[in-house]
Amino acid sequence: MFFLSWRQLLSRKWQTLLILLGISFGTLLFVSISGVQLGMRTFMGEQLLNNTAHVLISGAERIIDPDEIKAAFYPNTFVKWITTPTGLREEVRLENYAGWYQRLSRDPDVVDFSPRLSTQAIAINGKFNAALRLIGTIPEKHIRITTIEKNMIAGSFAALEKGNNGIVIGSGVARNLGTKLDQYIQLGTGQSEQKPFKVVGVLHLGNKELDDSLAFAELNDVQVLARSPGRVSEIAVALFDIDKSADVANRWKVISKDKVQDWQDANQLFMEIIRVQDFTRYFITTAILIVAAFGVYNVLSIMINQKRREIAILRAIGYAPKRILELILYQGLLLGWTGGILGIFMGYLLCLLIGTLEFGIEIHGSKHLPVSYDWKIYATALLSANLAAFIASYIPAHHASRLTPIDIIRSE
């Protein structure tokens, strides 16, 4: 049956070749677009997780509400504000870090967590200065929950030690200050005296805004610099399963007044971009495969009309309707498998070519465009090609299986 199906396809070489090219092109397009999109998504995801983590716990912002003030102090009086009260009620900070420490240490979903203190600082090196977002953290914990060590281009993140006044700065900060590894810079927050910090590492995230402003130091050193002993502004948490981040965050929100955000909630714009990309990718591929499916349908329908006598002979010598159905379906599946395999092979080669193109920024030490070769991309592409071919071939196959020798002779 397989051999007979193949012979019938070869009897119409050009039509078969065009349909194969249509299926292959749709598969190639899906593989190449998915490879580039998922490669960029992985890169951007790493950048986001380096700055937020799977779940980020921070102090809740309590904004002054004029209506609440009026209700509390002037409940039965008409009030017209000369200057409407605005701003935060108090400094943003965690309500109970010790409680979070105990809870996170016992949670089976948590890989590790890193307490952090974020503050604004000014770095000075001679006549040069730079505004920094200075993050105090515990080095060994921060390395466990992020991939930041991969972004180090000089020194080591682990070189940050308690009480040593070490600092890791972005590559843009190092360039703007004209400083290098093992040199000292002056650091101040505007509310304290400047202190010397030794540059123990330089990192490059590939994001100019971050590379020009980000710096890390040991948590205790930042607390001393900011005159905030024991203060923690946020906790970055890494989970064993990143897909559980939303559920875990929702569970923790119920038991605390602090602000708890999973990484998707904290980066909603990025997630919307991902959804648009996915929709575009599947829409384009579906449109092409639908066109290819119509081609499969047309080729098989024409072939059935031209092979009516052969079908009558097969039925007359004992071929059951089920066998005729299989004969036509095999042809559709042959087109799907052959076109799909050819498409994923060409898509893989195209991804290799795209991966050699230089990108505008440096990513993990390379300027080449990041491309994903996840096996799920190729499996989805092959499944889609075969599904389109199967659906397109089933209709004419079902019609052919219902033909009888008498019906065919009468129509002739």
mmCIF file of C-alpha atoms in Angstrom:
data_model
loop_
_atom_site.group_PDB
_atom_site.id
_atom_site.type_symbol
_atom_site.label_atom_id
_atom_site.label_comp_id
_atom_site.label_asym_id
_atom_site.label_seq_id
_atom_site.Cartn_x
_atom_site.Cartn_y
_atom_site.Cartn_z
ATOM 1 C CA MET A 1 0.000 0.000 0.000
ATOM 2 C CA PHE A 2 2.855 2.357 0.853
ATOM 3 C CA PHE A 3 4.627 1.580 -2.439
ATOM 4 C CA LEU A 4 1.421 2.119 -4.424
ATOM 5 C CA SER A 5 0.822 5.472 -2.704
ATOM 6 C CA TRP A 6 4.347 6.578 -3.540
ATOM 7 C CA ARG A 7 3.989 5.550 -7.197
ATOM 8 C CA GLN A 8 0.775 7.541 -7.558
ATOM 9 C CA LEU A 9 2.443 10.652 -6.124
ATOM 10 C CA LEU A 10 5.390 10.285 -8.514
ATOM 11 C CA SER A 11 2.990 10.112 -11.438
ATOM 12 C CA ARG A 12 2.331 13.835 -10.886
ATOM 13 C CA LYS A 13 5.882 15.020 -10.191
ATOM 14 C CA TRP A 14 5.499 18.790 -10.569
ATOM 15 C CA GLN A 15 2.311 19.080 -8.530
ATOM 16 C CA THR A 16 3.820 16.896 -5.808
ATOM 17 C CA LEU A 17 7.032 18.947 -5.799
ATOM 18 C CA LEU A 18 5.135 22.232 -5.438
ATOM 19 C CA ILE A 19 3.104 20.893 -2.513
ATOM 20 C CA LEU A 20 6.266 19.591 -0.829
ATOM 21 C CA LEU A 21 7.854 23.022 -1.228
ATOM 22 C CA GLY A 22 4.756 24.683 0.261
ATOM 23 C CA ILE A 23 4.816 22.432 3.346
ATOM 24 C CA SER A 24 8.599 22.751 3.631
ATOM 25 C CA PHE A 25 8.450 26.541 3.424
ATOM 26 C CA GLY A 26 5.825 26.750 6.156
ATOM 27 C CA THR A 27 7.881 24.458 8.391
ATOM 28 C CA LEU A 28 11.103 26.355 7.614
ATOM 29 C CA LEU A 29 9.450 29.667 8.468
ATOM 30 C CA PHE A 30 8.139 28.348 11.785
ATOM 31 C CA VAL A 31 11.529 26.884 12.784
ATOM 32 C CA SER A 32 13.549 29.984 11.863
ATOM 33 C CA ILE A 33 11.155 32.539 13.393
ATOM 34 C CA SER A 34 10.757 30.445 16.543
ATOM 35 C CA GLY A 35 14.517 29.986 16.856
ATOM 36 C CA VAL A 36 15.198 33.726 16.711
ATOM 37 C CA GLN A 37 12.264 34.712 18.932
ATOM 38 C CA LEU A 38 12.966 32.090 21.598
ATOM 39 C CA GLY A 39 16.675 32.878 21.495
ATOM 40 C CA MET A 40 15.996 36.554 22.139
ATOM 41 C CA ARG A 41 13.371 35.649 24.729
ATOM 42 C CA THR A 42 15.895 33.520 26.634
ATOM 43 C CA PHE A 43 18.413 36.353 26.586
ATOM 44 C CA MET A 44 15.878 38.966 27.678
ATOM 45 C CA GLY A 45 14.503 36.601 30.323
ATOM 46 C CA GLU A 46 17.965 36.198 31.832
ATOM 47 C CA GLN A 47 18.372 39.969 31.923
ATOM 48 C CA LEU A 48 15.010 40.385 33.643
ATOM 49 C CA LEU A 49 15.676 37.617 36.164
ATOM 50 C CA ASN A 50 19.076 39.134 36.968
ATOM 51 C CA ASN A 51 17.212 42.263 38.078
ATOM 52 C CA THR A 52 14.018 40.798 39.556
ATOM 53 C CA ALA A 53 14.344 37.011 40.248
ATOM 54 C CA HIS A 54 11.465 34.517 40.061
ATOM 55 C CA VAL A 55 9.638 36.243 42.920
ATOM 56 C CA LEU A 56 10.536 39.671 44.294
ATOM 57 C CA ILE A 57 9.411 40.710 47.775
ATOM 58 C CA SER A 58 9.648 44.412 48.564
ATOM 59 C CA GLY A 59 8.144 46.961 50.902
ATOM 60 C CA ALA A 60 4.634 48.084 50.012
ATOM 61 C CA GLU A 61 4.285 51.729 48.978
ATOM 62 C CA ARG A 62 1.726 53.555 51.122
ATOM 63 C CA ILE A 63 0.577 56.613 49.179
ATOM 64 C CA ILE A 64 -1.060 59.545 50.966
ATOM 65 C CA ASP A 65 -4.755 59.680 50.024
ATOM 66 C CA PRO A 66 -6.438 63.097 50.568
ATOM 67 C CA ASP A 67 -9.856 61.424 50.992
ATOM 68 C CA GLU A 68 -8.526 59.190 53.791
ATOM 69 C CA ILE A 69 -7.037 62.222 55.576
ATOM 70 C CA LYS A 70 -10.317 64.116 55.290
ATOM 71 C CA ALA A 71 -12.303 61.149 56.621
ATOM 72 C CA ALA A 72 -9.906 60.711 59.550
ATOM 73 C CA PHE A 73 -9.553 64.366 60.668
ATOM 74 C CA TYR A 74 -12.468 66.284 59.128
ATOM 75 C CA PRO A 75 -15.289 63.723 58.748
ATOM 76 C CA ASN A 76 -18.180 66.225 58.710
ATOM 77 C CA THR A 77 -16.441 69.282 57.282
ATOM 78 C CA PHE A 78 -16.082 70.555 53.751
ATOM 79 C CA VAL A 79 -12.385 70.728 52.934
ATOM 80 C CA LYS A 80 -10.772 72.562 50.057
ATOM 81 C CA TRP A 81 -7.061 71.870 49.898
ATOM 82 C CA ILE A 82 -4.776 74.790 49.106
ATOM 83 C CA THR A 83 -2.045 72.236 48.442
ATOM 84 C CA THR A 84 -3.277 68.685 48.044
ATOM 85 C CA PRO A 85 -1.244 66.291 50.221
ATOM 86 C CA THR A 86 0.703 63.800 48.101
ATOM 87 C CA GLY A 87 3.651 61.463 48.348
ATOM 88 C CA LEU A 88 4.546 58.437 50.412
ATOM 89 C CA ARG A 89 3.435 58.099 54.012
ATOM 90 C CA GLU A 90 6.759 56.636 55.054
ATOM 91 C CA GLU A 91 9.987 55.181 53.743
ATOM 92 C CA VAL A 92 9.427 51.977 51.776
ATOM 93 C CA ARG A 93 10.865 48.968 53.605
ATOM 94 C CA LEU A 94 10.038 45.372 54.429
ATOM 95 C CA GLU A 95 7.702 44.944 57.383
ATOM 96 C CA ASN A 96 9.314 41.815 58.827
ATOM 97 C CA TYR A 97 12.513 40.513 57.239
ATOM 98 C CA ALA A 98 13.108 38.003 60.047
ATOM 99 C CA GLY A 99 9.687 36.478 59.407
ATOM 100 C CA TRP A 100 10.383 36.188 55.697
ATOM 101 C CA TYR A 101 13.760 34.603 56.437
ATOM 102 C CA GLN A 102 12.140 31.832 58.483
ATOM 103 C CA ARG A 103 9.302 31.302 55.982
ATOM 104 C CA LEU A 104 11.563 31.145 52.911
ATOM 105 C CA SER A 105 14.096 28.890 54.620
ATOM 106 C CA ARG A 106 11.378 26.278 55.205
ATOM 107 C CA ASP A 107 9.500 26.570 51.898
ATOM 108 C CA PRO A 108 10.108 23.449 49.725
ATOM 109 C CA ASP A 109 9.539 25.439 46.510
ATOM 110 C CA VAL A 110 12.445 27.812 47.217
ATOM 111 C CA VAL A 111 15.951 27.130 45.888
ATOM 112 C CA ASP A 112 17.451 30.112 47.699
ATOM 113 C CA PHE A 113 16.794 33.779 48.351
ATOM 114 C CA SER A 114 18.919 36.901 48.534
ATOM 115 C CA PRO A 115 18.130 39.909 50.750
ATOM 116 C CA ARG A 116 19.042 43.172 49.041
ATOM 117 C CA LEU A 117 19.250 46.883 49.803
ATOM 118 C CA SER A 118 18.889 49.187 46.796
ATOM 119 C CA THR A 119 19.965 52.812 47.042
ATOM 120 C CA GLN A 120 21.113 55.656 44.830
ATOM 121 C CA ALA A 121 24.789 56.539 45.033
ATOM 122 C CA ILE A 122 27.426 58.744 43.407
ATOM 123 C CA ALA A 123 30.715 57.178 42.321
ATOM 124 C CA ILE A 124 33.723 59.481 41.958
ATOM 125 C CA ASN A 125 37.101 58.797 40.392
ATOM 126 C CA GLY A 126 39.208 61.922 40.218
ATOM 127 C CA LYS A 127 37.290 64.501 38.216
ATOM 128 C CA PHE A 128 34.831 61.944 36.839
ATOM 129 C CA ASN A 129 31.597 60.896 38.522
ATOM 130 C CA ALA A 130 28.623 58.677 37.762
ATOM 131 C CA ALA A 131 25.175 58.164 39.265
ATOM 132 C CA LEU A 132 24.661 54.563 40.344
ATOM 133 C CA ARG A 133 21.889 52.252 41.357
ATOM 134 C CA LEU A 134 23.803 50.499 44.098
ATOM 135 C CA ILE A 135 22.513 47.084 45.206
ATOM 136 C CA GLY A 136 23.755 45.526 48.412
ATOM 137 C CA THR A 137 23.488 41.752 48.401
ATOM 138 C CA ILE A 138 24.995 38.564 49.803
ATOM 139 C CA PRO A 139 27.347 37.408 47.000
ATOM 140 C CA GLU A 140 27.037 33.630 47.391
ATOM 141 C CA LYS A 141 23.221 33.831 47.516
ATOM 142 C CA HIS A 142 22.991 36.232 44.566
ATOM 143 C CA ILE A 143 25.129 33.919 42.436
ATOM 144 C CA ARG A 144 22.814 30.999 43.235
ATOM 145 C CA ILE A 145 19.607 32.750 42.184
ATOM 146 C CA THR A 146 20.883 34.546 39.034
ATOM 147 C CA THR A 147 23.210 33.977 36.102
ATOM 148 C CA ILE A 148 25.200 37.118 36.849
ATOM 149 C CA GLU A 149 28.528 35.279 37.062
ATOM 150 C CA LYS A 150 28.235 34.568 33.305
ATOM 151 C CA ASN A 151 28.095 38.331 32.672
ATOM 152 C CA MET A 152 31.381 39.108 34.425
ATOM 153 C CA ILE A 153 34.050 40.355 31.984
ATOM 154 C CA ALA A 154 36.644 41.097 34.649
ATOM 155 C CA GLY A 155 37.129 39.919 38.201
ATOM 156 C CA SER A 156 34.542 37.831 40.037
ATOM 157 C CA PHE A 157 31.220 38.537 41.691
ATOM 158 C CA ALA A 158 32.216 36.189 44.513
ATOM 159 C CA ALA A 159 35.076 38.579 45.348
ATOM 160 C CA LEU A 160 32.595 40.802 47.212
ATOM 161 C CA GLU A 161 33.321 40.115 50.845
ATOM 162 C CA LYS A 162 31.750 41.419 54.011
ATOM 163 C CA GLY A 163 33.586 44.397 55.442
ATOM 164 C CA ASN A 164 36.036 44.564 52.532
ATOM 165 C CA ASN A 165 34.292 47.459 50.733
ATOM 166 C CA GLY A 166 34.456 45.735 47.366
ATOM 167 C CA ILE A 167 32.243 46.753 44.450
ATOM 168 C CA VAL A 168 31.220 45.249 41.114
ATOM 169 C CA ILE A 169 30.343 47.891 38.524
ATOM 170 C CA GLY A 170 28.785 47.838 35.066
ATOM 171 C CA SER A 171 31.037 48.087 32.034
ATOM 172 C CA GLY A 172 29.562 51.489 31.162
ATOM 173 C CA VAL A 173 30.293 52.777 34.679
ATOM 174 C CA ALA A 174 33.895 51.573 34.419
ATOM 175 C CA ARG A 175 34.263 53.295 31.059
ATOM 176 C CA ASN A 176 32.697 56.575 32.225
ATOM 177 C CA LEU A 177 34.806 56.696 35.390
ATOM 178 C CA GLY A 178 37.971 55.594 33.621
ATOM 179 C CA THR A 179 38.579 52.937 36.250
ATOM 180 C CA LYS A 180 39.847 49.381 36.057
ATOM 181 C CA LEU A 181 39.960 46.238 38.158
ATOM 182 C CA ASP A 182 41.587 46.569 41.599
ATOM 183 C CA GLN A 183 41.429 50.376 41.521
ATOM 184 C CA TYR A 184 39.593 52.395 44.202
ATOM 185 C CA ILE A 185 36.675 54.765 43.682
ATOM 186 C CA GLN A 186 34.893 57.032 46.142
ATOM 187 C CA LEU A 187 31.264 56.201 46.871
ATOM 188 C CA GLY A 188 28.626 58.285 48.635
ATOM 189 C CA THR A 189 24.841 58.389 48.950
ATOM 190 C CA GLY A 190 24.454 62.132 49.527
ATOM 191 C CA GLN A 191 23.464 61.482 53.157
ATOM 192 C CA SER A 192 26.808 60.110 54.301
ATOM 193 C CA GLU A 193 30.515 60.677 53.944
ATOM 194 C CA GLN A 194 32.241 59.242 50.912
ATOM 195 C CA LYS A 195 33.985 55.935 51.406
ATOM 196 C CA PRO A 196 36.592 54.213 49.248
ATOM 197 C CA PHE A 197 35.466 51.042 47.480
ATOM 198 C CA LYS A 198 37.732 48.674 45.581
ATOM 199 C CA VAL A 199 36.603 47.552 42.111
ATOM 200 C CA VAL A 200 36.676 43.734 42.331
ATOM 201 C CA GLY A 201 34.655 43.032 39.199
ATOM 202 C CA VAL A 202 33.169 44.476 36.007
ATOM 203 C CA LEU A 203 29.976 43.061 34.515
ATOM 204 C CA HIS A 204 28.425 43.477 31.081
ATOM 205 C CA LEU A 205 24.705 42.736 30.716
ATOM 206 C CA GLY A 206 24.352 43.959 27.141
ATOM 207 C CA ASN A 207 21.797 46.568 28.231
ATOM 208 C CA LYS A 208 23.350 50.040 27.950
ATOM 209 C CA GLU A 209 21.034 51.591 30.521
ATOM 210 C CA LEU A 210 21.980 48.982 33.121
ATOM 211 C CA ASP A 211 25.674 48.804 32.215
ATOM 212 C CA ASP A 212 25.928 52.591 32.630
ATOM 213 C CA SER A 213 24.277 52.715 36.064
ATOM 214 C CA LEU A 214 24.338 49.376 37.909
ATOM 215 C CA ALA A 215 26.690 48.399 40.709
ATOM 216 C CA PHE A 216 26.760 45.688 43.405
ATOM 217 C CA ALA A 217 28.389 45.573 46.809
ATOM 218 C CA GLU A 218 28.140 43.372 49.886
ATOM 219 C CA LEU A 219 24.906 43.964 51.826
ATOM 220 C CA ASN A 220 26.543 45.003 55.092
ATOM 221 C CA ASP A 221 28.860 47.466 53.302
ATOM 222 C CA VAL A 222 25.884 49.172 51.616
ATOM 223 C CA GLN A 223 23.957 49.286 54.901
ATOM 224 C CA VAL A 224 26.917 51.060 56.536
ATOM 225 C CA LEU A 225 27.320 53.446 53.579
ATOM 226 C CA ALA A 226 23.594 54.313 53.596
ATOM 227 C CA ARG A 227 23.512 54.546 57.398
ATOM 228 C CA SER A 228 20.740 51.949 57.470
ATOM 229 C CA PRO A 229 22.048 49.131 59.687
ATOM 230 C CA GLY A 230 20.018 45.938 59.343
ATOM 231 C CA ARG A 231 17.756 47.395 56.672
ATOM 232 C CA VAL A 232 16.635 45.249 53.722
ATOM 233 C CA SER A 233 14.535 46.803 50.937
ATOM 234 C CA GLU A 234 13.743 43.635 48.977
ATOM 235 C CA ILE A 235 14.229 39.886 48.807
ATOM 236 C CA ALA A 236 14.926 38.140 45.506
ATOM 237 C CA VAL A 237 13.681 34.535 45.525
ATOM 238 C CA ALA A 238 14.568 31.684 43.150
ATOM 239 C CA LEU A 239 12.198 28.714 42.799
ATOM 240 C CA PHE A 240 12.841 25.161 41.649
ATOM 241 C CA ASP A 241 10.040 25.556 39.086
ATOM 242 C CA ILE A 242 9.757 28.999 37.492
ATOM 243 C CA ASP A 243 6.293 28.113 36.174
ATOM 244 C CA LYS A 244 5.018 28.098 39.779
ATOM 245 C CA SER A 245 6.128 31.687 40.400
ATOM 246 C CA ALA A 246 2.635 33.191 39.972
ATOM 247 C CA ASP A 247 0.990 30.627 42.289
ATOM 248 C CA VAL A 248 3.704 31.011 44.928
ATOM 249 C CA ALA A 249 3.511 34.818 44.779
ATOM 250 C CA ASN A 250 -0.280 34.745 45.170
ATOM 251 C CA ARG A 251 0.050 32.435 48.162
ATOM 252 C CA TRP A 252 2.541 34.734 49.871
ATOM 253 C CA LYS A 253 0.484 37.871 49.186
ATOM 254 C CA VAL A 254 -2.242 36.563 51.482
ATOM 255 C CA ILE A 255 0.057 36.254 54.511
ATOM 256 C CA SER A 256 1.904 39.582 54.312
ATOM 257 C CA LYS A 257 1.369 43.298 53.795
ATOM 258 C CA ASP A 258 4.602 43.491 51.773
ATOM 259 C CA LYS A 259 4.559 43.736 47.991
ATOM 260 C CA VAL A 260 5.045 40.319 46.381
ATOM 261 C CA GLN A 261 5.484 40.101 42.602
ATOM 262 C CA ASP A 262 6.310 37.169 40.374
ATOM 263 C CA TRP A 263 8.639 37.913 37.470
ATOM 264 C CA GLN A 264 5.824 37.969 34.907
ATOM 265 C CA ASP A 265 3.770 40.444 36.944
ATOM 266 C CA ALA A 266 6.839 42.647 37.391
ATOM 267 C CA ASN A 267 7.508 42.628 33.630
ATOM 268 C CA GLN A 268 4.043 42.848 32.113
ATOM 269 C CA LEU A 269 5.201 44.798 29.037
ATOM 270 C CA PHE A 270 7.731 42.086 28.235
ATOM 271 C CA MET A 271 5.080 39.386 28.625
ATOM 272 C CA GLU A 272 2.719 41.267 26.295
ATOM 273 C CA ILE A 273 5.482 41.451 23.694
ATOM 274 C CA ILE A 274 5.957 37.695 24.037
ATOM 275 C CA ARG A 275 2.238 37.077 23.500
ATOM 276 C CA VAL A 276 2.217 39.268 20.388
ATOM 277 C CA GLN A 277 5.283 37.466 19.036
ATOM 278 C CA ASP A 278 3.723 34.058 19.650
ATOM 279 C CA PHE A 279 0.486 35.113 17.973
ATOM 280 C CA THR A 280 2.365 36.475 14.953
ATOM 281 C CA ARG A 281 4.529 33.376 14.646
ATOM 282 C CA TYR A 282 1.635 30.929 14.806
ATOM 283 C CA PHE A 283 -0.577 33.087 12.584
ATOM 284 C CA ILE A 284 2.003 33.273 9.778
ATOM 285 C CA THR A 285 2.821 29.579 9.987
ATOM 286 C CA THR A 286 -0.856 28.579 10.108
ATOM 287 C CA ALA A 287 -1.640 30.718 7.077
ATOM 288 C CA ILE A 288 1.150 29.099 5.056
ATOM 289 C CA LEU A 289 0.196 25.578 6.145
ATOM 290 C CA ILE A 290 -3.452 26.241 5.257
ATOM 291 C CA VAL A 291 -2.354 27.220 1.760
ATOM 292 C CA ALA A 292 -0.214 24.072 1.583
ATOM 293 C CA ALA A 293 -3.157 22.002 2.884
ATOM 294 C CA PHE A 294 -5.362 23.318 0.071
ATOM 295 C CA GLY A 295 -2.621 22.284 -2.304
ATOM 296 C CA VAL A 296 -2.604 18.767 -0.843
ATOM 297 C CA TYR A 297 -6.387 18.633 -1.132
ATOM 298 C CA ASN A 298 -6.361 19.795 -4.747
ATOM 299 C CA VAL A 299 -3.612 17.414 -5.821
ATOM 300 C CA LEU A 300 -5.300 14.407 -4.223
ATOM 301 C CA SER A 301 -8.722 15.388 -5.540
ATOM 302 C CA ILE A 302 -7.381 15.704 -9.100
ATOM 303 C CA MET A 303 -5.467 12.454 -8.696
ATOM 304 C CA ILE A 304 -8.626 10.650 -7.527
ATOM 305 C CA ASN A 305 -10.583 11.921 -10.531
ATOM 306 C CA GLN A 306 -7.827 10.812 -12.881
ATOM 307 C CA LYS A 307 -7.403 7.452 -11.167
ATOM 308 C CA ARG A 308 -11.085 6.531 -10.956
ATOM 309 C CA ARG A 309 -10.607 3.528 -13.244
ATOM 310 C CA GLU A 310 -7.675 2.270 -11.135
ATOM 311 C CA ILE A 311 -9.786 2.703 -7.989
ATOM 312 C CA ALA A 312 -12.620 0.754 -9.673
ATOM 313 C CA ILE A 313 -10.190 -2.055 -10.538
ATOM 314 C CA LEU A 314 -8.851 -2.134 -6.974
ATOM 315 C CA ARG A 315 -12.374 -2.312 -5.587
ATOM 316 C CA ALA A 316 -13.291 -5.035 -8.112
ATOM 317 C CA ILE A 317 -10.329 -7.254 -7.121
ATOM 318 C CA GLY A 318 -11.282 -7.088 -3.465
ATOM 319 C CA TYR A 319 -9.897 -3.837 -1.968
ATOM 320 C CA ALA A 320 -12.218 -2.743 0.847
ATOM 321 C CA PRO A 321 -13.201 0.941 1.320
ATOM 322 C CA LYS A 322 -10.852 1.041 4.313
ATOM 323 C CA ARG A 323 -7.914 0.081 2.071
ATOM 324 C CA ILE A 324 -8.788 2.808 -0.436
ATOM 325 C CA LEU A 325 -8.977 5.279 2.466
ATOM 326 C CA GLU A 326 -5.516 4.164 3.619
ATOM 327 C CA LEU A 327 -4.142 4.484 0.093
ATOM 328 C CA ILE A 328 -5.071 8.167 -0.130
ATOM 329 C CA LEU A 329 -4.181 8.959 3.491
ATOM 330 C CA TYR A 330 -0.737 7.460 2.987
ATOM 331 C CA GLN A 331 -0.172 9.919 0.179
ATOM 332 C CA GLY A 332 -1.139 12.848 2.409
ATOM 333 C CA LEU A 333 1.089 11.598 5.231
ATOM 334 C CA LEU A 334 3.967 11.052 2.799
ATOM 335 C CA LEU A 335 3.639 14.676 1.717
ATOM 336 C CA GLY A 336 3.427 15.821 5.354
ATOM 337 C CA TRP A 337 6.399 13.806 6.617
ATOM 338 C CA THR A 338 8.619 14.486 3.624
ATOM 339 C CA GLY A 339 7.792 18.193 3.530
ATOM 340 C CA GLY A 340 8.046 18.513 7.307
ATOM 341 C CA ILE A 341 11.432 16.782 7.574
ATOM 342 C CA LEU A 342 12.791 18.770 4.650
ATOM 343 C CA GLY A 343 11.447 21.973 6.220
ATOM 344 C CA ILE A 344 12.970 21.433 9.673
ATOM 345 C CA PHE A 345 16.311 20.522 8.085
ATOM 346 C CA MET A 346 16.325 23.707 5.992
ATOM 347 C CA GLY A 347 15.084 25.664 9.025
ATOM 348 C CA TYR A 348 17.983 24.327 11.091
ATOM 349 C CA LEU A 349 20.474 25.381 8.402
ATOM 350 C CA LEU A 350 18.858 28.819 8.223
ATOM 351 C CA CYS A 351 19.096 29.159 12.023
ATOM 352 C CA LEU A 352 22.809 28.309 11.822
ATOM 353 C CA LEU A 353 23.207 31.041 9.212
ATOM 354 C CA ILE A 354 21.229 33.558 11.273
ATOM 355 C CA GLY A 355 23.372 32.683 14.301
ATOM 356 C CA THR A 356 26.451 33.932 12.436
ATOM 357 C CA LEU A 357 24.966 37.411 11.942
ATOM 358 C CA GLU A 358 26.376 40.106 14.192
ATOM 359 C CA PHE A 359 24.029 41.789 16.645
ATOM 360 C CA GLY A 360 24.090 45.441 17.688
ATOM 361 C CA ILE A 361 25.077 44.675 21.281
ATOM 362 C CA GLU A 362 27.317 42.140 22.936
ATOM 363 C CA ILE A 363 25.487 39.187 24.494
ATOM 364 C CA HIS A 364 27.387 36.882 26.846
ATOM 365 C CA GLY A 365 30.672 37.936 25.218
ATOM 366 C CA SER A 366 29.388 37.501 21.652
ATOM 367 C CA LYS A 367 27.866 39.901 19.147
ATOM 368 C CA HIS A 368 26.059 37.144 17.268
ATOM 369 C CA LEU A 369 22.283 36.967 17.268
ATOM 370 C CA PRO A 370 21.046 34.481 19.914
ATOM 371 C CA VAL A 371 19.143 31.558 18.365
ATOM 372 C CA SER A 372 17.326 28.753 20.165
ATOM 373 C CA TYR A 373 17.636 25.148 18.959
ATOM 374 C CA ASP A 374 15.106 23.724 21.403
ATOM 375 C CA TRP A 375 13.847 20.318 20.229
ATOM 376 C CA LYS A 376 10.270 21.403 20.974
ATOM 377 C CA ILE A 377 10.437 23.873 18.067
ATOM 378 C CA TYR A 378 11.235 21.099 15.598
ATOM 379 C CA ALA A 379 8.718 18.683 17.099
ATOM 380 C CA THR A 380 5.947 21.305 16.883
ATOM 381 C CA ALA A 381 6.880 22.163 13.290
ATOM 382 C CA LEU A 382 6.837 18.512 12.189
ATOM 383 C CA LEU A 383 3.553 17.837 14.002
ATOM 384 C CA SER A 384 1.922 20.906 12.419
ATOM 385 C CA ALA A 385 3.005 19.900 8.915
ATOM 386 C CA ASN A 386 1.649 16.372 9.346
ATOM 387 C CA LEU A 387 -1.584 17.564 10.914
ATOM 388 C CA ALA A 388 -2.232 19.955 8.013
ATOM 389 C CA ALA A 389 -1.478 17.216 5.480
ATOM 390 C CA PHE A 390 -3.634 14.648 7.295
ATOM 391 C CA ILE A 391 -6.677 16.933 7.513
ATOM 392 C CA ALA A 392 -6.293 17.973 3.873
ATOM 393 C CA SER A 393 -5.982 14.376 2.667
ATOM 394 C CA TYR A 394 -8.764 12.876 4.780
ATOM 395 C CA ILE A 395 -11.614 14.598 2.888
ATOM 396 C CA PRO A 396 -10.688 13.334 -0.600
ATOM 397 C CA ALA A 397 -9.650 9.974 0.909
ATOM 398 C CA HIS A 398 -13.054 9.565 2.533
ATOM 399 C CA HIS A 399 -14.756 10.481 -0.719
ATOM 400 C CA ALA A 400 -12.639 7.964 -2.680
ATOM 401 C CA SER A 401 -13.348 5.181 -0.192
ATOM 402 C CA ARG A 402 -17.087 5.544 -0.805
ATOM 403 C CA LEU A 403 -16.775 5.063 -4.560
ATOM 404 C CA THR A 404 -17.991 1.713 -5.909
ATOM 405 C CA PRO A 405 -17.107 0.129 -9.280
ATOM 406 C CA ILE A 406 -20.736 0.610 -10.435
ATOM 407 C CA ASP A 407 -20.678 4.346 -9.559
ATOM 408 C CA ILE A 408 -17.384 4.820 -11.383
ATOM 409 C CA ILE A 409 -18.587 2.916 -14.511
ATOM 410 C CA ARG A 410 -21.832 4.915 -14.612
ATOM 411 C CA SER A 411 -19.943 8.221 -14.314
ATOM 412 C CA GLU A 412 -17.668 7.185 -17.153
#
